[in-house]
Amino acid sequence: MPESSSVRDLRQEIHKLRSDCGRSRQPRHQQALERLELALESLIGVPHPYALKLDQKKLLEDGEAAFKTGGNGMNAVIPGAGYLYRISNIYDLIYNADVARAPSERMDPSLVWERLLNTSEGRWLKFDAPGDRRYFGFSSISWWTDEFVKEDVVLSALKAGLFTNWLGQYSALMRCSASTLNTNYLSYVPTVIDAFCQLVFHPTEEIKNPTAGITIDLSQTGPLVTGVREYVLKPIELRNLEFLPVEITVRMKREKFRKHSDRNSSQLAKLITYYETLKVPVRQGGNF
Amino acid sequence: MDKEQNRSSDNDGDTRAKFPAIDSYLQSTTALIANPSVALWAAELLYLADGQRDGQLEVVGHASEYIRSLWAESDDHIYSEASFRQALEEFVIQWNPSISEDPARLDIILSLIQAFWPLSGFGKIAGHLKTSNWFGKMYSPPISRGEPYDLHLKALKVLETYFKTAPLQSTPSYQTYVHILTTQLNYDAYRGYALARLLDLEEKTWNDPQVLEYIEHMPESLTEIIPVVLQGHLLSVAGEALGAFYAQSIAAETTHVFEEIVRQHGWEILPESREIVEEGHRRIIEMPNPLIFKNGTKISLNLPASGVIEFADDESPFFEPEWFKNPTLYETQIADVVQLLITQSIRRLEGTPISWEELTKDLNPFGIEIRVDRIEDQLLAHFSSSDVQTPLKFPKPTLEILLLAYTSAEPPEIKDTLHAAATGGSS
C-alpha cells in the first residue's frame, strides 16, 4: 500500500478554507454559517461536513432553518431562452420523482433505467402522471447548470463541478426550460449555506450582485478554473421537467478522467489551491 | 501552503484518534484503487455492510454504483473487478441470513447480490425464505426522502435475478423458487408480485381463477401483472388475458386503474364497434376501450360478454328511417333495437315497480307493439305501418320481468303464455 500511509484527510483543510472565504464573500450568511459550524463540532463531532450521514444532516437541519430550507440567495436570472440541466441518477428519480411503475420494479433500479432508455430512444421523456408533485433534493433545493453537452456527459459533469466517482452508471440528464423558471422566480444564486455539505463550491461575491453561481471546473489537468453558471432551484413541479436516460460506464470514466475523484488526494490538493485564491480581497471586475 | 499542510498534518493526528472511520475510508479506498486484492475488497465489503460508506451511498444512490466507482478509478480495473467478485462470493458464503437482520445491512447485501449475482446468493436467500421471512422489515435508502421499502419484497426480487426465465429443464433450485413464490400467494402484500412471476414463468395461466379473483379484489396488483402480459413471450395470449382482466376490472369498477397502467406502459386504448351475442340477445355496441395499440402493434381485447354488457347502458340504439320503408328487409335490425330498448328500460327502472307502459313507451313513436304468438309460443314485434311481425328473443331473466309487468295489464291467457315462455314450458 504505497500511498495509503501518506493519505490524510484534506477535507478538513478544505472546510476551513471554505469557511473563511464563505464568510468574507457572502457576509449576509455569516451568522448562519457560524451556527452550522458550531453544530457540526458540538452536536455531531466531526471535523468537516463532507461525509455526513443522513441522520447527521438532519441534526443540522433541525438547528438551522436556512439549511433546512435552502435557496435563500439572490434571485437568479437565467440568460437566453434555453434550458437548465442537471445530471442525476436513476435512484434519485425512483425515490424523488417516482418513476418506478410497480412496487417490485422499485427494487430493481437497473431494470427501471433500462425500461426508460428503451422508451426514450434518444428522446426527452416527461414524467408520468406528474400531478402537482415537485422535485427537490436535500435542503429542499436542487442544483442545476445552463451548459451541458449530452454527447459528453462525463466532461460536462466535471465542468459542472462533479467528480467522476459521484456519477452512477444508470444516470439521467434532466432539463427545465429557462422561461418557466424566470417566470416563476424559482431559481436562486447558490449560497454557502446551500453548499455547506458540498466539497466543491465557489461562493460568489454578494457585493457584485451576481445573477448566477459559478461552478469549479474539475476537468482540468492543471490548476482548477471557474466552470459554468450554476443555480439552485426551489421545489419544481415535475410537469415542468424532462429527462433523458444516459449511461456512464466504467470505460467512459476511465478514458480521460480516471483520477478525477474526490478520493484522489491530488484532486483535493488542487481544490485547496483554488480555494486559497478565493481568500484574497475582493477584486474589481467579473461577476463572481 | 507548506504551513497549511503542517498544520493540517497535526490535525490529522488528532482526527485519526477521534475519527478512525473517516481516516480508514481514505486509507482503504486508496489502497484498493492502487493495489486491489481479495483481502482489501473483503474489508471494504465489511465497511460497506457496516454502514461506514453511507455518505458515499447517498451520493451515488446504490451499493453497486459505489463498487463500480472504485473499479473505474483502479489502476487495474479488470483485476479489481475479479478480486471483488471473489471477495463477494466469500462474503455471501459466510453470511448467515436471519429474521433479525439489521435492515440497513440487509439492504446492502441484497443490493450487492442483485447487482453482481454471486453463485451462493440464491441459496442463501432461498434457504432463508423457504422456512422464514423478512415480513415488515422496511428500509429507507440514504438517497431517498425517508420513504421506506419492503425488504421481503426486495429479497423476492433478488431471487428473480437468478430465474428471469424458466430453465429448459426443471432443477431443484428452480423448484425451490417456484415453491417460495407459491407460498407468497398466502400473503396479500406479496400475492400480486408472486402471481406476476408465476405467470411470467408460465407456471400459472392468465385465466387461473386465483389470478382473476385477485385482480378483482386487488386492482393495484395489475401494476405487477400487466407488464408481464405485455412482454414478448405472452403477447400471443395478451388479447384474451387483458380482456379477462378488463372484465374483472369492470366488475370491480376499477377500469380506471387498468387504463392508467396500460397508458403508463405507452399503450393507447382506442374505441371500436363490436358485435356481441349474449344469451341469444344480439347487439352491436360501441365499446369505450376495446383496443390497445403500441408502435403499430394491435391487440384486441377479447372481452367476454359478461364484461362488455355493462357498456350497453351507454349507447343510444336507434331505428334507421329507411328500415320502415321495407321492414321485411330489415326485420332483424329492427328486432335488435327493440330488444335493446326493452332491456335498457328494464335496467333503467331496476329496483322500482315496472309497468308494461313504461317498458314499451320507447316503441310507441315508431308504431311498434309487442304481441304474443300463442301458437309458436314466442314474443313478436308488430310494425303497425306494414303489418309485419318479427320474432323477439329475450334471455330468461328479461322474460320474467316482462311477465311481471304484463300481469297487471293483460288478460289471464296472455299471462299464461308468457309464464310458459319464461319457464320453458308450452302453453
CSV table of C-alpha atoms in Angstrom, one decimal, chain B residues 96-288:
chain,number,residue,atom,x,y,z
B,96,ASN,CA,-26.0,-16.3,7.9
B,97,PRO,CA,-29.3,-14.7,7.0
B,98,SER,CA,-31.7,-14.3,9.9
B,99,ILE,CA,-35.1,-12.8,10.6
B,100,SER,CA,-33.4,-10.3,12.9
B,101,GLU,CA,-31.1,-8.9,10.3
B,102,ASP,CA,-30.4,-5.2,10.6
B,103,PRO,CA,-32.4,-3.5,7.8
B,104,ALA,CA,-29.6,-1.3,6.5
B,105,ARG,CA,-27.1,-4.2,6.4
B,106,LEU,CA,-29.7,-6.5,4.8
B,107,ASP,CA,-30.4,-3.9,2.1
B,108,ILE,CA,-26.8,-3.6,1.2
B,109,ILE,CA,-26.3,-7.3,1.0
B,110,LEU,CA,-29.4,-7.8,-1.1
B,111,SER,CA,-28.4,-4.9,-3.4
B,112,LEU,CA,-24.9,-6.4,-4.0
B,113,ILE,CA,-26.4,-9.9,-4.7
B,114,GLN,CA,-28.9,-8.4,-7.1
B,115,ALA,CA,-26.3,-6.4,-9.0
B,116,PHE,CA,-23.5,-9.0,-9.1
B,117,TRP,CA,-25.3,-12.3,-8.6
B,118,PRO,CA,-22.7,-14.4,-6.7
B,119,LEU,CA,-23.4,-18.1,-7.1
B,120,SER,CA,-24.1,-18.6,-3.4
B,121,GLY,CA,-26.6,-15.7,-3.4
B,122,PHE,CA,-29.6,-17.7,-4.5
B,123,GLY,CA,-29.1,-20.5,-1.9
B,124,LYS,CA,-28.6,-18.1,0.9
B,125,ILE,CA,-31.8,-16.1,0.3
B,126,ALA,CA,-33.9,-19.0,-0.8
B,127,GLY,CA,-32.7,-21.0,2.2
B,128,HIS,CA,-34.0,-18.3,4.5
B,129,LEU,CA,-37.3,-17.7,2.7
B,130,LYS,CA,-38.2,-21.4,2.5
B,131,THR,CA,-38.7,-21.5,6.2
B,132,SER,CA,-38.8,-17.9,7.3
B,133,ASN,CA,-39.3,-14.4,6.0
B,134,TRP,CA,-38.4,-10.7,6.3
B,135,PHE,CA,-42.0,-9.5,6.7
B,136,GLY,CA,-42.4,-6.0,7.8
B,137,LYS,CA,-38.7,-5.2,7.6
B,138,MET,CA,-38.6,-1.8,6.0
B,139,TYR,CA,-35.7,0.4,4.9
B,140,SER,CA,-35.2,3.9,3.6
B,141,PRO,CA,-32.1,4.2,1.5
B,142,PRO,CA,-29.9,7.3,2.2
B,143,ILE,CA,-30.8,8.9,-1.2
B,144,SER,CA,-34.5,8.7,-0.5
B,145,ARG,CA,-36.6,11.3,1.4
B,146,GLY,CA,-37.3,8.7,4.0
B,147,GLU,CA,-39.9,6.7,2.2
B,148,PRO,CA,-39.2,3.1,3.2
B,149,TYR,CA,-39.5,0.0,1.0
B,150,ASP,CA,-40.2,-3.6,1.9
B,151,LEU,CA,-37.1,-5.8,2.2
B,152,HIS,CA,-39.0,-9.0,2.0
B,153,LEU,CA,-40.3,-8.0,-1.5
B,154,LYS,CA,-36.7,-6.9,-2.3
B,155,ALA,CA,-35.5,-10.4,-1.4
B,156,LEU,CA,-38.0,-11.9,-3.7
B,157,LYS,CA,-36.9,-9.5,-6.4
B,158,VAL,CA,-33.3,-10.6,-5.9
B,159,LEU,CA,-34.2,-14.2,-6.3
B,160,GLU,CA,-35.8,-13.2,-9.7
B,161,THR,CA,-32.3,-12.3,-10.9
B,162,TYR,CA,-31.5,-16.0,-10.9
B,163,PHE,CA,-34.6,-17.1,-12.8
B,164,LYS,CA,-35.6,-14.4,-15.2
B,165,THR,CA,-37.0,-17.2,-17.3
B,166,ALA,CA,-37.8,-20.8,-16.5
B,167,PRO,CA,-35.0,-23.2,-17.2
B,168,LEU,CA,-35.2,-25.6,-20.1
B,169,GLN,CA,-35.3,-28.5,-17.6
B,170,SER,CA,-36.5,-28.0,-14.0
B,171,THR,CA,-33.8,-28.1,-11.4
B,172,PRO,CA,-34.1,-28.4,-7.6
B,173,SER,CA,-33.2,-24.7,-7.3
B,174,TYR,CA,-36.0,-23.8,-9.7
B,175,GLN,CA,-38.5,-26.0,-7.9
B,176,THR,CA,-37.5,-24.2,-4.6
B,177,TYR,CA,-38.0,-20.9,-6.3
B,178,VAL,CA,-41.5,-21.8,-7.5
B,179,HIS,CA,-42.3,-23.2,-4.1
B,180,ILE,CA,-41.3,-19.9,-2.5
B,181,LEU,CA,-43.4,-17.9,-4.9
B,182,THR,CA,-46.4,-20.2,-4.4
B,183,THR,CA,-46.1,-19.7,-0.6
B,184,GLN,CA,-46.2,-15.9,-1.1
B,185,LEU,CA,-49.8,-16.3,-2.5
B,186,ASN,CA,-50.9,-16.6,1.0
B,187,TYR,CA,-49.9,-13.1,1.8
B,188,ASP,CA,-51.8,-10.1,0.4
B,189,ALA,CA,-48.7,-7.9,0.3
B,190,TYR,CA,-46.8,-10.3,-1.9
B,191,ARG,CA,-49.5,-12.1,-3.9
B,192,GLY,CA,-49.6,-9.6,-6.8
B,193,TYR,CA,-45.8,-9.9,-7.4
B,194,ALA,CA,-45.9,-13.7,-6.9
B,195,LEU,CA,-48.8,-14.2,-9.4
B,196,ALA,CA,-47.0,-12.0,-11.9
B,197,ARG,CA,-43.8,-14.0,-11.6
B,198,LEU,CA,-45.7,-17.3,-11.8
B,199,LEU,CA,-47.4,-16.0,-15.0
B,200,ASP,CA,-44.1,-14.9,-16.4
B,201,LEU,CA,-42.6,-18.3,-15.8
B,202,GLU,CA,-45.7,-19.9,-17.3
B,203,GLU,CA,-46.3,-21.8,-14.0
B,204,LYS,CA,-49.8,-20.2,-14.0
B,205,THR,CA,-52.1,-19.2,-16.9
B,206,TRP,CA,-53.8,-15.9,-17.2
B,207,ASN,CA,-57.2,-17.5,-16.7
B,208,ASP,CA,-56.3,-19.2,-13.5
B,209,PRO,CA,-59.2,-18.4,-11.1
B,210,GLN,CA,-56.6,-17.2,-8.5
B,211,VAL,CA,-55.3,-14.6,-10.9
B,212,LEU,CA,-58.7,-13.3,-12.0
B,213,GLU,CA,-60.1,-13.3,-8.4
B,214,TYR,CA,-57.1,-11.4,-7.2
B,215,ILE,CA,-57.4,-8.7,-9.9
B,216,GLU,CA,-61.0,-8.1,-9.0
B,217,HIS,CA,-60.2,-7.7,-5.3
B,218,MET,CA,-56.8,-6.0,-5.6
B,219,PRO,CA,-56.8,-3.9,-8.8
B,220,GLU,CA,-53.4,-2.5,-7.9
B,221,SER,CA,-51.9,-5.9,-8.5
B,222,LEU,CA,-52.3,-5.1,-12.2
B,223,THR,CA,-49.2,-2.9,-11.8
B,224,GLU,CA,-47.3,-6.1,-11.4
B,225,ILE,CA,-49.3,-8.4,-13.8
B,226,ILE,CA,-50.0,-6.2,-16.9
B,227,PRO,CA,-46.3,-5.6,-17.7
B,228,VAL,CA,-45.8,-9.4,-17.7
B,229,VAL,CA,-48.6,-9.9,-20.1
B,230,LEU,CA,-47.3,-7.2,-22.4
B,231,GLN,CA,-44.0,-8.9,-22.6
B,232,GLY,CA,-43.0,-10.7,-25.8
B,233,HIS,CA,-43.5,-14.3,-24.9
B,234,LEU,CA,-47.0,-13.8,-23.6
B,235,LEU,CA,-48.1,-11.4,-26.4
B,236,SER,CA,-49.9,-14.2,-28.3
B,237,VAL,CA,-52.4,-14.5,-25.4
B,238,ALA,CA,-52.4,-10.8,-24.5
B,239,GLY,CA,-55.8,-10.1,-26.1
B,240,GLU,CA,-57.6,-12.8,-24.2
B,241,ALA,CA,-55.7,-12.2,-21.0
B,242,LEU,CA,-56.2,-8.4,-21.0
B,243,GLY,CA,-59.8,-8.9,-22.0
B,244,ALA,CA,-60.4,-11.1,-19.0
B,245,PHE,CA,-58.5,-8.7,-16.7
B,246,TYR,CA,-60.5,-5.8,-18.0
B,247,ALA,CA,-63.7,-7.7,-17.4
B,248,GLN,CA,-62.6,-8.2,-13.8
B,249,SER,CA,-61.9,-4.5,-13.5
B,250,ILE,CA,-65.4,-3.7,-14.8
B,251,ALA,CA,-66.9,-6.0,-12.2
B,252,ALA,CA,-64.9,-4.2,-9.5
B,253,GLU,CA,-65.5,-0.8,-11.1
B,254,THR,CA,-61.7,-0.2,-11.3
B,255,THR,CA,-61.3,0.2,-15.1
B,256,HIS,CA,-59.5,3.5,-14.5
B,257,VAL,CA,-56.7,1.6,-12.7
B,258,PHE,CA,-56.4,-0.8,-15.7
B,259,GLU,CA,-56.4,2.1,-18.2
B,260,GLU,CA,-53.9,4.1,-16.3
B,261,ILE,CA,-51.4,1.2,-16.0
B,262,VAL,CA,-51.8,0.4,-19.7
B,263,ARG,CA,-51.2,4.0,-20.6
B,264,GLN,CA,-48.1,4.2,-18.3
B,265,HIS,CA,-46.7,1.4,-20.5
B,266,GLY,CA,-47.0,3.6,-23.6
B,267,TRP,CA,-50.0,1.7,-24.9
B,268,GLU,CA,-53.0,3.6,-26.2
B,269,ILE,CA,-56.6,2.5,-25.8
B,270,LEU,CA,-58.9,3.4,-28.7
B,271,PRO,CA,-62.6,2.8,-29.3
B,272,GLU,CA,-64.1,0.3,-31.7
B,273,SER,CA,-67.5,-1.0,-32.5
B,274,ARG,CA,-68.1,-4.6,-31.8
B,275,GLU,CA,-70.9,-7.1,-32.1
B,276,ILE,CA,-71.5,-9.4,-29.3
B,277,VAL,CA,-74.1,-12.1,-28.6
B,278,GLU,CA,-75.3,-12.7,-25.1
B,279,GLU,CA,-77.7,-15.5,-24.3
B,280,GLY,CA,-79.2,-15.2,-27.8
B,281,HIS,CA,-79.5,-11.5,-27.5
B,282,ARG,CA,-77.5,-10.0,-30.3
B,283,ARG,CA,-76.5,-6.4,-30.3
B,284,ILE,CA,-74.0,-4.1,-31.8
B,285,ILE,CA,-72.5,-1.7,-29.3
B,286,GLU,CA,-69.8,1.0,-29.2
B,287,MET,CA,-67.4,-0.1,-26.6
B,288,PRO,CA,-65.3,2.6,-25.0
